[in-house]
mmCIF file with all atom_site columns, C-alpha atoms and ligand atoms in Angstrom:
data_model
loop_
_atom_site.group_PDB
_atom_site.id
_atom_site.type_symbol
_atom_site.label_atom_id
_atom_site.label_alt_id
_atom_site.label_comp_id
_atom_site.label_asym_id
_atom_site.label_entity_id
_atom_site.label_seq_id
_atom_site.pdbx_PDB_ins_code
_atom_site.Cartn_x
_atom_site.Cartn_y
_atom_site.Cartn_z
_atom_site.occupancy
_atom_site.B_iso_or_equiv
_atom_site.pdbx_formal_charge
_atom_site.auth_seq_id
_atom_site.auth_comp_id
_atom_site.auth_asym_id
_atom_site.auth_atom_id
_atom_site.pdbx_PDB_model_num
ATOM   1   C CA . MET A 1 1   ? 9.189   14.808  -3.391  1.00 0.00 ? 1   MET A CA 1
ATOM   2   C CA . LYS A 1 2   ? 7.329   12.023  -3.465  1.00 0.00 ? 2   LYS A CA 1
ATOM   3   C CA . ILE A 1 3   ? 7.731   8.763   -1.956  1.00 0.00 ? 3   ILE A CA 1
ATOM   4   C CA . PHE A 1 4   ? 5.128   6.387   -2.774  1.00 0.00 ? 4   PHE A CA 1
ATOM   5   C CA . LEU A 1 5   ? 5.391   2.696   -0.424  1.00 0.00 ? 5   LEU A CA 1
ATOM   6   C CA . ILE A 1 6   ? 4.434   -0.169  -2.303  1.00 0.00 ? 6   ILE A CA 1
ATOM   7   C CA . GLY A 1 7   ? 2.884   -3.982  -0.860  1.00 0.00 ? 7   GLY A CA 1
ATOM   8   C CA . TYR A 1 8   ? 0.813   -6.366  0.330   1.00 0.00 ? 8   TYR A CA 1
ATOM   9   C CA . MET A 1 9   ? -2.211  -5.870  3.144   1.00 0.00 ? 9   MET A CA 1
ATOM   10  C CA . GLY A 1 10  ? -0.144  -6.038  6.376   1.00 0.00 ? 10  GLY A CA 1
ATOM   11  C CA . CYS A 1 11  ? 3.579   -5.184  5.594   1.00 0.00 ? 11  CYS A CA 1
ATOM   12  C CA . GLY A 1 12  ? 3.714   -2.130  6.887   1.00 0.00 ? 12  GLY A CA 1
ATOM   13  C CA . LYS A 1 13  ? 2.819   0.721   4.765   1.00 0.00 ? 13  LYS A CA 1
ATOM   14  C CA . SER A 1 14  ? 1.171   2.905   7.010   1.00 0.00 ? 14  SER A CA 1
ATOM   15  C CA . ARG A 1 15  ? 2.719   2.471   10.454  1.00 0.00 ? 15  ARG A CA 1
ATOM   16  C CA . TRP A 1 16  ? 5.864   3.304   8.413   1.00 0.00 ? 16  TRP A CA 1
ATOM   17  C CA . GLY A 1 17  ? 4.830   6.124   6.008   1.00 0.00 ? 17  GLY A CA 1
ATOM   18  C CA . LYS A 1 18  ? 3.791   7.638   9.582   1.00 0.00 ? 18  LYS A CA 1
ATOM   19  C CA . ILE A 1 19  ? 6.937   7.757   10.579  1.00 0.00 ? 19  ILE A CA 1
ATOM   20  C CA . ILE A 1 20  ? 8.562   8.235   8.005   1.00 0.00 ? 20  ILE A CA 1
ATOM   21  C CA . ALA A 1 21  ? 6.658   11.565  7.156   1.00 0.00 ? 21  ALA A CA 1
ATOM   22  C CA . ALA A 1 22  ? 6.958   12.330  10.907  1.00 0.00 ? 22  ALA A CA 1
ATOM   23  C CA . HIS A 1 23  ? 11.460  11.983  10.435  1.00 0.00 ? 23  HIS A CA 1
ATOM   24  C CA . TYR A 1 24  ? 11.825  13.927  7.612   1.00 0.00 ? 24  TYR A CA 1
ATOM   25  C CA . GLY A 1 25  ? 8.785   17.008  8.807   1.00 0.00 ? 25  GLY A CA 1
ATOM   26  C CA . VAL A 1 26  ? 6.622   16.413  5.749   1.00 0.00 ? 26  VAL A CA 1
ATOM   27  C CA . ARG A 1 27  ? 2.738   14.556  4.902   1.00 0.00 ? 27  ARG A CA 1
ATOM   28  C CA . PHE A 1 28  ? 1.831   12.172  4.964   1.00 0.00 ? 28  PHE A CA 1
ATOM   29  C CA . VAL A 1 29  ? -0.542  10.341  3.071   1.00 0.00 ? 29  VAL A CA 1
ATOM   30  C CA . ASP A 1 30  ? -2.883  7.134   3.278   1.00 0.00 ? 30  ASP A CA 1
ATOM   31  C CA . LEU A 1 31  ? -4.047  6.584   -0.151  1.00 0.00 ? 31  LEU A CA 1
ATOM   32  C CA . ASP A 1 32  ? -6.999  4.535   1.225   1.00 0.00 ? 32  ASP A CA 1
ATOM   33  C CA . THR A 1 33  ? -7.931  7.015   3.797   1.00 0.00 ? 33  THR A CA 1
ATOM   34  C CA . LEU A 1 34  ? -7.915  9.842   0.592   1.00 0.00 ? 34  LEU A CA 1
ATOM   35  C CA . ILE A 1 35  ? -10.664 7.492   -1.011  1.00 0.00 ? 35  ILE A CA 1
ATOM   36  C CA . GLU A 1 36  ? -12.832 7.114   2.118   1.00 0.00 ? 36  GLU A CA 1
ATOM   37  C CA . GLU A 1 37  ? -12.831 11.042  2.397   1.00 0.00 ? 37  GLU A CA 1
ATOM   38  C CA . ARG A 1 38  ? -13.327 11.339  -0.771  1.00 0.00 ? 38  ARG A CA 1
ATOM   39  C CA . GLU A 1 39  ? -16.077 9.158   -1.103  1.00 0.00 ? 39  GLU A CA 1
ATOM   40  C CA . ASN A 1 40  ? -17.422 9.741   2.756   1.00 0.00 ? 40  ASN A CA 1
ATOM   41  C CA . LEU A 1 41  ? -17.775 6.353   2.830   1.00 0.00 ? 41  LEU A CA 1
ATOM   42  C CA . THR A 1 42  ? -15.648 3.279   4.604   1.00 0.00 ? 42  THR A CA 1
ATOM   43  C CA . ILE A 1 43  ? -13.202 1.198   2.719   1.00 0.00 ? 43  ILE A CA 1
ATOM   44  C CA . PRO A 1 44  ? -15.608 -1.744  3.294   1.00 0.00 ? 44  PRO A CA 1
ATOM   45  C CA . LYS A 1 45  ? -19.113 0.036   2.291   1.00 0.00 ? 45  LYS A CA 1
ATOM   46  C CA . ILE A 1 46  ? -16.897 1.033   -1.169  1.00 0.00 ? 46  ILE A CA 1
ATOM   47  C CA . PHE A 1 47  ? -16.697 -2.780  -1.811  1.00 0.00 ? 47  PHE A CA 1
ATOM   48  C CA . GLU A 1 48  ? -20.002 -3.287  -0.972  1.00 0.00 ? 48  GLU A CA 1
ATOM   49  C CA . LYS A 1 49  ? -21.568 -0.506  -2.930  1.00 0.00 ? 49  LYS A CA 1
ATOM   50  C CA . PHE A 1 50  ? -19.508 -0.320  -6.048  1.00 0.00 ? 50  PHE A CA 1
ATOM   51  C CA . GLY A 1 51  ? -18.176 -3.675  -6.216  1.00 0.00 ? 51  GLY A CA 1
ATOM   52  C CA . GLU A 1 52  ? -14.062 -3.727  -6.604  1.00 0.00 ? 52  GLU A CA 1
ATOM   53  C CA . SER A 1 53  ? -13.929 -2.894  -9.747  1.00 0.00 ? 53  SER A CA 1
ATOM   54  C CA . GLY A 1 54  ? -15.534 0.261   -8.591  1.00 0.00 ? 54  GLY A CA 1
ATOM   55  C CA . PHE A 1 55  ? -13.131 0.626   -5.542  1.00 0.00 ? 55  PHE A CA 1
ATOM   56  C CA . ARG A 1 56  ? -10.402 0.211   -7.888  1.00 0.00 ? 56  ARG A CA 1
ATOM   57  C CA . GLN A 1 57  ? -11.434 3.278   -10.219 1.00 0.00 ? 57  GLN A CA 1
ATOM   58  C CA . ARG A 1 58  ? -11.519 5.289   -6.835  1.00 0.00 ? 58  ARG A CA 1
ATOM   59  C CA . GLU A 1 59  ? -8.695  4.505   -5.954  1.00 0.00 ? 59  GLU A CA 1
ATOM   60  C CA . HIS A 1 60  ? -7.148  5.652   -9.263  1.00 0.00 ? 60  HIS A CA 1
ATOM   61  C CA . ASP A 1 61  ? -8.378  8.441   -8.932  1.00 0.00 ? 61  ASP A CA 1
ATOM   62  C CA . ALA A 1 62  ? -7.227  9.804   -5.582  1.00 0.00 ? 62  ALA A CA 1
ATOM   63  C CA . LEU A 1 63  ? -3.630  8.607   -7.258  1.00 0.00 ? 63  LEU A CA 1
ATOM   64  C CA . LYS A 1 64  ? -4.228  10.934  -9.615  1.00 0.00 ? 64  LYS A CA 1
ATOM   65  C CA . SER A 1 65  ? -5.797  13.808  -7.728  1.00 0.00 ? 65  SER A CA 1
ATOM   66  C CA . ILE A 1 66  ? -2.405  14.000  -5.596  1.00 0.00 ? 66  ILE A CA 1
ATOM   67  C CA . SER A 1 67  ? 0.488   13.768  -8.869  1.00 0.00 ? 67  SER A CA 1
ATOM   68  C CA . ASN A 1 68  ? 0.944   17.633  -7.807  1.00 0.00 ? 68  ASN A CA 1
ATOM   69  C CA . THR A 1 69  ? 1.221   17.532  -4.145  1.00 0.00 ? 69  THR A CA 1
ATOM   70  C CA . GLU A 1 70  ? 4.585   17.929  -3.433  1.00 0.00 ? 70  GLU A CA 1
ATOM   71  C CA . ASN A 1 71  ? 6.971   16.498  -0.541  1.00 0.00 ? 71  ASN A CA 1
ATOM   72  C CA . ILE A 1 72  ? 4.877   13.546  0.504   1.00 0.00 ? 72  ILE A CA 1
ATOM   73  C CA . ILE A 1 73  ? 5.384   9.916   1.761   1.00 0.00 ? 73  ILE A CA 1
ATOM   74  C CA . VAL A 1 74  ? 2.122   8.407   0.361   1.00 0.00 ? 74  VAL A CA 1
ATOM   75  C CA . ALA A 1 75  ? 1.064   4.544   2.081   1.00 0.00 ? 75  ALA A CA 1
ATOM   76  C CA . THR A 1 76  ? -0.654  3.085   -1.141  1.00 0.00 ? 76  THR A CA 1
ATOM   77  C CA . GLY A 1 77  ? -3.423  0.149   -1.297  1.00 0.00 ? 77  GLY A CA 1
ATOM   78  C CA . GLY A 1 78  ? -1.784  -3.382  -1.608  1.00 0.00 ? 78  GLY A CA 1
ATOM   79  C CA . GLY A 1 79  ? -3.749  -3.622  -4.791  1.00 0.00 ? 79  GLY A CA 1
ATOM   80  C CA . ALA A 1 80  ? -2.619  -0.015  -5.968  1.00 0.00 ? 80  ALA A CA 1
ATOM   81  C CA . PRO A 1 81  ? 0.122   -1.139  -7.889  1.00 0.00 ? 81  PRO A CA 1
ATOM   82  C CA . CYS A 1 82  ? -1.854  -3.716  -9.266  1.00 0.00 ? 82  CYS A CA 1
ATOM   83  C CA . PHE A 1 83  ? -4.241  -1.834  -11.345 1.00 0.00 ? 83  PHE A CA 1
ATOM   84  C CA . ASN A 1 84  ? -5.017  1.047   -13.937 1.00 0.00 ? 84  ASN A CA 1
ATOM   85  C CA . ASN A 1 85  ? -1.032  1.019   -14.752 1.00 0.00 ? 85  ASN A CA 1
ATOM   86  C CA . ASN A 1 86  ? -0.635  2.921   -11.183 1.00 0.00 ? 86  ASN A CA 1
ATOM   87  C CA . MET A 1 87  ? 2.653   1.054   -10.680 1.00 0.00 ? 87  MET A CA 1
ATOM   88  C CA . GLU A 1 88  ? 3.844   3.042   -14.319 1.00 0.00 ? 88  GLU A CA 1
ATOM   89  C CA . GLU A 1 89  ? 2.417   6.223   -13.277 1.00 0.00 ? 89  GLU A CA 1
ATOM   90  C CA . MET A 1 90  ? 4.094   6.224   -9.381  1.00 0.00 ? 90  MET A CA 1
ATOM   91  C CA . ASN A 1 91  ? 7.369   5.527   -10.449 1.00 0.00 ? 91  ASN A CA 1
ATOM   92  C CA . ARG A 1 92  ? 6.902   8.806   -13.320 1.00 0.00 ? 92  ARG A CA 1
ATOM   93  C CA . LEU A 1 93  ? 5.174   10.909  -10.185 1.00 0.00 ? 93  LEU A CA 1
ATOM   94  C CA . GLY A 1 94  ? 7.870   9.699   -7.538  1.00 0.00 ? 94  GLY A CA 1
ATOM   95  C CA . VAL A 1 95  ? 10.173  7.093   -6.571  1.00 0.00 ? 95  VAL A CA 1
ATOM   96  C CA . THR A 1 96  ? 8.629   3.697   -5.870  1.00 0.00 ? 96  THR A CA 1
ATOM   97  C CA . LEU A 1 97  ? 9.976   1.536   -2.015  1.00 0.00 ? 97  LEU A CA 1
ATOM   98  C CA . PHE A 1 98  ? 8.354   -2.265  -1.104  1.00 0.00 ? 98  PHE A CA 1
ATOM   99  C CA . ILE A 1 99  ? 8.168   -3.650  1.215   1.00 0.00 ? 99  ILE A CA 1
ATOM   100 C CA . GLU A 1 100 ? 8.589   -7.351  1.423   1.00 0.00 ? 100 GLU A CA 1
ATOM   101 C CA . CYS A 1 101 ? 7.098   -9.251  3.614   1.00 0.00 ? 101 CYS A CA 1
ATOM   102 C CA . SER A 1 102 ? 6.838   -12.897 4.416   1.00 0.00 ? 102 SER A CA 1
ATOM   103 C CA . PRO A 1 103 ? 3.313   -14.702 4.057   1.00 0.00 ? 103 PRO A CA 1
ATOM   104 C CA . SER A 1 104 ? 3.301   -15.940 8.110   1.00 0.00 ? 104 SER A CA 1
ATOM   105 C CA . LEU A 1 105 ? 3.946   -12.524 8.929   1.00 0.00 ? 105 LEU A CA 1
ATOM   106 C CA . LEU A 1 106 ? 1.336   -10.981 6.724   1.00 0.00 ? 106 LEU A CA 1
ATOM   107 C CA . ARG A 1 107 ? -1.199  -13.677 7.621   1.00 0.00 ? 107 ARG A CA 1
ATOM   108 C CA . GLU A 1 108 ? -0.191  -12.493 11.880  1.00 0.00 ? 108 GLU A CA 1
ATOM   109 C CA . ARG A 1 109 ? -0.584  -8.916  10.922  1.00 0.00 ? 109 ARG A CA 1
ATOM   110 C CA . ILE A 1 110 ? -4.055  -8.703  9.160   1.00 0.00 ? 110 ILE A CA 1
ATOM   111 C CA . THR A 1 111 ? -5.473  -11.093 11.993  1.00 0.00 ? 111 THR A CA 1
ATOM   112 C CA . ASN A 1 112 ? -4.595  -9.347  14.821  1.00 0.00 ? 112 ASN A CA 1
ATOM   113 C CA . SER A 1 113 ? -5.494  -5.664  12.855  1.00 0.00 ? 113 SER A CA 1
ATOM   114 C CA . ASP A 1 114 ? -7.794  -3.543  13.271  1.00 0.00 ? 114 ASP A CA 1
ATOM   115 C CA . THR A 1 115 ? -8.132  -2.907  9.786   1.00 0.00 ? 115 THR A CA 1
ATOM   116 C CA . GLU A 1 116 ? -11.201 -4.131  8.005   1.00 0.00 ? 116 GLU A CA 1
ATOM   117 C CA . ARG A 1 117 ? -10.055 -5.205  4.688   1.00 0.00 ? 117 ARG A CA 1
ATOM   118 C CA . PRO A 1 118 ? -13.258 -7.052  2.265   1.00 0.00 ? 118 PRO A CA 1
ATOM   119 C CA . LEU A 1 119 ? -10.933 -9.101  0.601   1.00 0.00 ? 119 LEU A CA 1
ATOM   120 C CA . VAL A 1 120 ? -9.283  -11.432 2.747   1.00 0.00 ? 120 VAL A CA 1
ATOM   121 C CA . LYS A 1 121 ? -12.441 -11.517 5.240   1.00 0.00 ? 121 LYS A CA 1
ATOM   122 C CA . ASN A 1 122 ? -14.408 -14.497 6.852   1.00 0.00 ? 122 ASN A CA 1
ATOM   123 C CA . PHE A 1 123 ? -11.150 -16.738 5.498   1.00 0.00 ? 123 PHE A CA 1
ATOM   124 C CA . SER A 1 124 ? -10.014 -19.369 8.625   1.00 0.00 ? 124 SER A CA 1
ATOM   125 C CA . GLN A 1 125 ? -6.157  -19.112 9.216   1.00 0.00 ? 125 GLN A CA 1
ATOM   126 C CA . ASP A 1 126 ? -5.709  -22.046 6.770   1.00 0.00 ? 126 ASP A CA 1
ATOM   127 C CA . GLU A 1 127 ? -7.347  -20.295 4.196   1.00 0.00 ? 127 GLU A CA 1
ATOM   128 C CA . LEU A 1 128 ? -6.103  -16.745 4.801   1.00 0.00 ? 128 LEU A CA 1
ATOM   129 C CA . LEU A 1 129 ? -2.326  -18.215 4.358   1.00 0.00 ? 129 LEU A CA 1
ATOM   130 C CA . ASP A 1 130 ? -3.286  -20.231 1.211   1.00 0.00 ? 130 ASP A CA 1
ATOM   131 C CA . TYR A 1 131 ? -4.541  -17.275 -0.312  1.00 0.00 ? 131 TYR A CA 1
ATOM   132 C CA . ILE A 1 132 ? -1.466  -14.559 0.483   1.00 0.00 ? 132 ILE A CA 1
ATOM   133 C CA . LYS A 1 133 ? 0.495   -17.145 -0.932  1.00 0.00 ? 133 LYS A CA 1
ATOM   134 C CA . ARG A 1 134 ? -1.489  -17.219 -4.318  1.00 0.00 ? 134 ARG A CA 1
ATOM   135 C CA . HIS A 1 135 ? -2.239  -14.014 -4.019  1.00 0.00 ? 135 HIS A CA 1
ATOM   136 C CA . LEU A 1 136 ? 1.359   -12.499 -3.828  1.00 0.00 ? 136 LEU A CA 1
ATOM   137 C CA . LYS A 1 137 ? 2.755   -14.558 -6.540  1.00 0.00 ? 137 LYS A CA 1
ATOM   138 C CA . ILE A 1 138 ? -0.171  -13.079 -9.199  1.00 0.00 ? 138 ILE A CA 1
ATOM   139 C CA . ARG A 1 139 ? 1.190   -9.124  -7.183  1.00 0.00 ? 139 ARG A CA 1
ATOM   140 C CA . MET A 1 140 ? 4.600   -9.817  -7.336  1.00 0.00 ? 140 MET A CA 1
ATOM   141 C CA . PRO A 1 141 ? 5.141   -8.767  -10.547 1.00 0.00 ? 141 PRO A CA 1
ATOM   142 C CA . PHE A 1 142 ? 3.470   -5.961  -10.044 1.00 0.00 ? 142 PHE A CA 1
ATOM   143 C CA . TYR A 1 143 ? 6.077   -4.872  -6.493  1.00 0.00 ? 143 TYR A CA 1
ATOM   144 C CA . GLU A 1 144 ? 9.014   -5.954  -8.011  1.00 0.00 ? 144 GLU A CA 1
ATOM   145 C CA . LYS A 1 145 ? 8.274   -3.027  -10.679 1.00 0.00 ? 145 LYS A CA 1
ATOM   146 C CA . SER A 1 146 ? 9.169   -1.165  -7.246  1.00 0.00 ? 146 SER A CA 1
ATOM   147 C CA . GLN A 1 147 ? 11.988  0.936   -7.544  1.00 0.00 ? 147 GLN A CA 1
ATOM   148 C CA . TYR A 1 148 ? 13.693  0.321   -3.948  1.00 0.00 ? 148 TYR A CA 1
ATOM   149 C CA . LYS A 1 149 ? 12.935  -2.904  -1.582  1.00 0.00 ? 149 LYS A CA 1
ATOM   150 C CA . MET A 1 150 ? 13.221  -3.909  1.629   1.00 0.00 ? 150 MET A CA 1
ATOM   151 C CA . VAL A 1 151 ? 12.610  -6.353  3.904   1.00 0.00 ? 151 VAL A CA 1
ATOM   152 C CA . SER A 1 152 ? 10.001  -6.239  6.429   1.00 0.00 ? 152 SER A CA 1
ATOM   153 C CA . GLY A 1 153 ? 10.739  -8.761  10.551  1.00 0.00 ? 153 GLY A CA 1
ATOM   154 C CA . ASN A 1 154 ? 13.116  -6.200  11.824  1.00 0.00 ? 154 ASN A CA 1
ATOM   155 C CA . LEU A 1 155 ? 12.821  -3.559  10.493  1.00 0.00 ? 155 LEU A CA 1
ATOM   156 C CA . GLU A 1 156 ? 14.267  -0.062  11.461  1.00 0.00 ? 156 GLU A CA 1
ATOM   157 C CA . LEU A 1 157 ? 13.926  3.735   10.620  1.00 0.00 ? 157 LEU A CA 1
ATOM   158 C CA . GLY A 1 158 ? 17.341  3.828   9.753   1.00 0.00 ? 158 GLY A CA 1
ATOM   159 C CA . ASP A 1 159 ? 17.125  1.223   7.184   1.00 0.00 ? 159 ASP A CA 1
ATOM   160 C CA . PHE A 1 160 ? 14.818  4.161   5.210   1.00 0.00 ? 160 PHE A CA 1
ATOM   161 C CA . THR A 1 161 ? 16.681  6.291   5.554   1.00 0.00 ? 161 THR A CA 1
ATOM   162 C CA . THR A 1 162 ? 19.801  5.124   4.624   1.00 0.00 ? 162 THR A CA 1
ATOM   163 C CA . ILE A 1 163 ? 17.720  4.458   1.149   1.00 0.00 ? 163 ILE A CA 1
ATOM   164 C CA . LEU A 1 164 ? 15.535  8.295   1.425   1.00 0.00 ? 164 LEU A CA 1
ATOM   165 C CA . ASP A 1 165 ? 18.307  10.355  2.304   1.00 0.00 ? 165 ASP A CA 1
ATOM   166 C CA . PRO A 1 166 ? 20.140  10.705  -0.961  1.00 0.00 ? 166 PRO A CA 1
ATOM   167 C CA . ILE A 1 167 ? 16.857  10.941  -2.223  1.00 0.00 ? 167 ILE A CA 1
ATOM   168 C CA . ILE A 1 168 ? 14.952  13.588  -0.691  1.00 0.00 ? 168 ILE A CA 1
ATOM   169 C CA . ASN A 1 169 ? 16.391  16.842  -0.954  1.00 0.00 ? 169 ASN A CA 1
ATOM   170 C CA . LEU A 1 170 ? 14.383  19.220  0.656   1.00 0.00 ? 170 LEU A CA 1
HETATM 171 C C1 . S3P B 2 .   ? -6.766  -3.671  -0.968  1.00 0.00 ? 201 S3P B C1 1
HETATM 172 C C2 . S3P B 2 .   ? -5.856  -3.026  -0.120  1.00 0.00 ? 201 S3P B C2 1
HETATM 173 C C3 . S3P B 2 .   ? -5.779  -2.467  1.443   1.00 0.00 ? 201 S3P B C3 1
HETATM 174 C C4 . S3P B 2 .   ? -7.093  -1.741  0.721   1.00 0.00 ? 201 S3P B C4 1
HETATM 175 C C5 . S3P B 2 .   ? -8.426  -2.634  0.115   1.00 0.00 ? 201 S3P B C5 1
HETATM 176 C C6 . S3P B 2 .   ? -7.646  -3.181  -0.777  1.00 0.00 ? 201 S3P B C6 1
HETATM 177 C C7 . S3P B 2 .   ? -5.913  -4.992  -1.547  1.00 0.00 ? 201 S3P B C7 1
HETATM 178 O O1 . S3P B 2 .   ? -5.201  -1.030  2.493   1.00 0.00 ? 201 S3P B O1 1
HETATM 179 O O2 . S3P B 2 .   ? -6.893  -0.543  -0.346  1.00 0.00 ? 201 S3P B O2 1
HETATM 180 O O3 . S3P B 2 .   ? -8.492  -3.604  1.667   1.00 0.00 ? 201 S3P B O3 1
HETATM 181 O O4 . S3P B 2 .   ? -6.444  -4.852  -2.572  1.00 0.00 ? 201 S3P B O4 1
HETATM 182 O O5 . S3P B 2 .   ? -4.870  -5.130  -1.049  1.00 0.00 ? 201 S3P B O5 1
HETATM 183 P P1 . S3P B 2 .   ? -4.196  -2.215  2.639   1.00 0.00 ? 201 S3P B P1 1
HETATM 184 O O6 . S3P B 2 .   ? -2.794  -2.529  1.768   1.00 0.00 ? 201 S3P B O6 1
HETATM 185 O O7 . S3P B 2 .   ? -4.008  -0.390  3.442   1.00 0.00 ? 201 S3P B O7 1
HETATM 186 O O8 . S3P B 2 .   ? -4.732  -3.127  3.573   1.00 0.00 ? 201 S3P B O8 1
#
């Protein structure tokens, strides 16, 4: 059983991934952390050194590296579903769950987060909101290929377990 959490930067994939994994007593995998460990470099450094395409290749490789690992909850990077047929691969490997979130909430979370995100650095607040709106339009067709969807805002663990209890058969 593999559950992939899908969605834009700041939608809460890592936060909820940890909570859900602890609830079901399974391993939590953060795809970005896995890439950082494999490269021994931070995500911003990987972007700096290899460019976005180099990062996307490593992201794809990291995804392939967990294809035989069972009983995991995976928080994917916001762009992971949109490159290299990763969305099809995740749908083939397990269950995909899209956490949808409004642009204004995403902006707030990205702004207040400690995570360094190369794609959205150095923007003013207005520019950031505009970028998120435009970027989401491009990414939505990929996110919408997820098997399940929930809307971020007032989420509770019960919203996830309602969907996942029937699926998770440990
Ligand atoms: C990215 C999202 C980031 C990280 C990288 C690129 C993206 O992950 O993979 O900075 O393209 O949306 P989070 O969604 O966890 O911030």
